[in-house]
Structures are given as C-alpha cells and as structure tokens.
Coordinates of C-alpha atoms in Angstrom, one line a residue:
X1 CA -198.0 29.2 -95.7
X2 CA -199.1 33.0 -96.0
X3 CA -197.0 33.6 -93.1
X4 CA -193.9 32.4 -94.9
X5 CA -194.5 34.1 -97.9
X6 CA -195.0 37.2 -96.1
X7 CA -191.7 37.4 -94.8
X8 CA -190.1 36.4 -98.2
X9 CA -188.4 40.2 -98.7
X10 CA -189.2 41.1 -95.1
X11 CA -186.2 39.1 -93.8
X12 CA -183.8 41.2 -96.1
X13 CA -185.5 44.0 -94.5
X14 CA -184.0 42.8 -91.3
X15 CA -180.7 42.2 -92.5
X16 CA -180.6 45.5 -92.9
X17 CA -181.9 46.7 -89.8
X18 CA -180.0 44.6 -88.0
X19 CA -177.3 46.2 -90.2
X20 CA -178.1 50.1 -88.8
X21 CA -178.1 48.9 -85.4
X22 CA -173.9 47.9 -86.5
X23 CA -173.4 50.9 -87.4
X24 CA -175.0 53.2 -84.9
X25 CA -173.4 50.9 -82.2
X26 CA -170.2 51.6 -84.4
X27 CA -170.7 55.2 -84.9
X28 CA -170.7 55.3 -88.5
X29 CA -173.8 56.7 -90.7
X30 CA -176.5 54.3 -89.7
X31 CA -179.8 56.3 -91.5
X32 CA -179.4 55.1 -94.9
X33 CA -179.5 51.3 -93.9
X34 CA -183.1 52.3 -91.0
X35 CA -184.3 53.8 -94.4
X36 CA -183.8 50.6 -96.6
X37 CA -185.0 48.3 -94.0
X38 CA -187.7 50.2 -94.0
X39 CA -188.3 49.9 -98.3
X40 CA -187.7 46.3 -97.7
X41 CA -190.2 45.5 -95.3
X42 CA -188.3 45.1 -92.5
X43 CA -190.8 46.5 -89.4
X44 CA -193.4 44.1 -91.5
X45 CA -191.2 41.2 -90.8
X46 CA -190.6 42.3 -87.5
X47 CA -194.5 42.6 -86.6
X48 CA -195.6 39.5 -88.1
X49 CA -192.6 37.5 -86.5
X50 CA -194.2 38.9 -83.1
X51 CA -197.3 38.0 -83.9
X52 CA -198.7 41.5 -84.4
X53 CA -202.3 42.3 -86.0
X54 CA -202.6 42.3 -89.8
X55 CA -203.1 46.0 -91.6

C-alpha cells in the first residue's frame, strides 16, 4: 500500500519526464519540463518503480 501511495504525484512526475525526452528528441526547449518532473517527483517514482533503496 505505501508503495502506491508513494507514487501518487510521482507518476505526474513522469509524465513530464517522459514529456522532455519529446522534446529534446524533437529539438524544442526540453529544460523546463526535466525541471518540473523533477518538482513532481518524477526520479522518486522512477527509483521506487525499480526497486531502489528508500532515503
């Protein structure tokens, strides 16, 4: 259950990263959307969804 609820804002987090990878691949300004992933949790998401040690 923690697990879940961990990931609650993390996966929007993602949605943006996965958003800045779009745009780099695109060529367009791509640091603003690394930035919010960031804010949103996004490399928290990505370490508990590979299992990664707990901080």
């Amino acid at each position: 259950m923690t697990r879940r609820t961990d990931l609650g804002v993390g996966i929007i987090g993602l949605m943006f990263l996965a958003l800045a990878v779009f745009e780099f691949l695109s060529g367009d300004d791509w640091v603003v959307w690394v930035v919010l992933g960031f804010l949103f949790g996004g490399f928290g998401a990505i370490r508990t969804l590979l299992g990664g040690p707990k901080s």
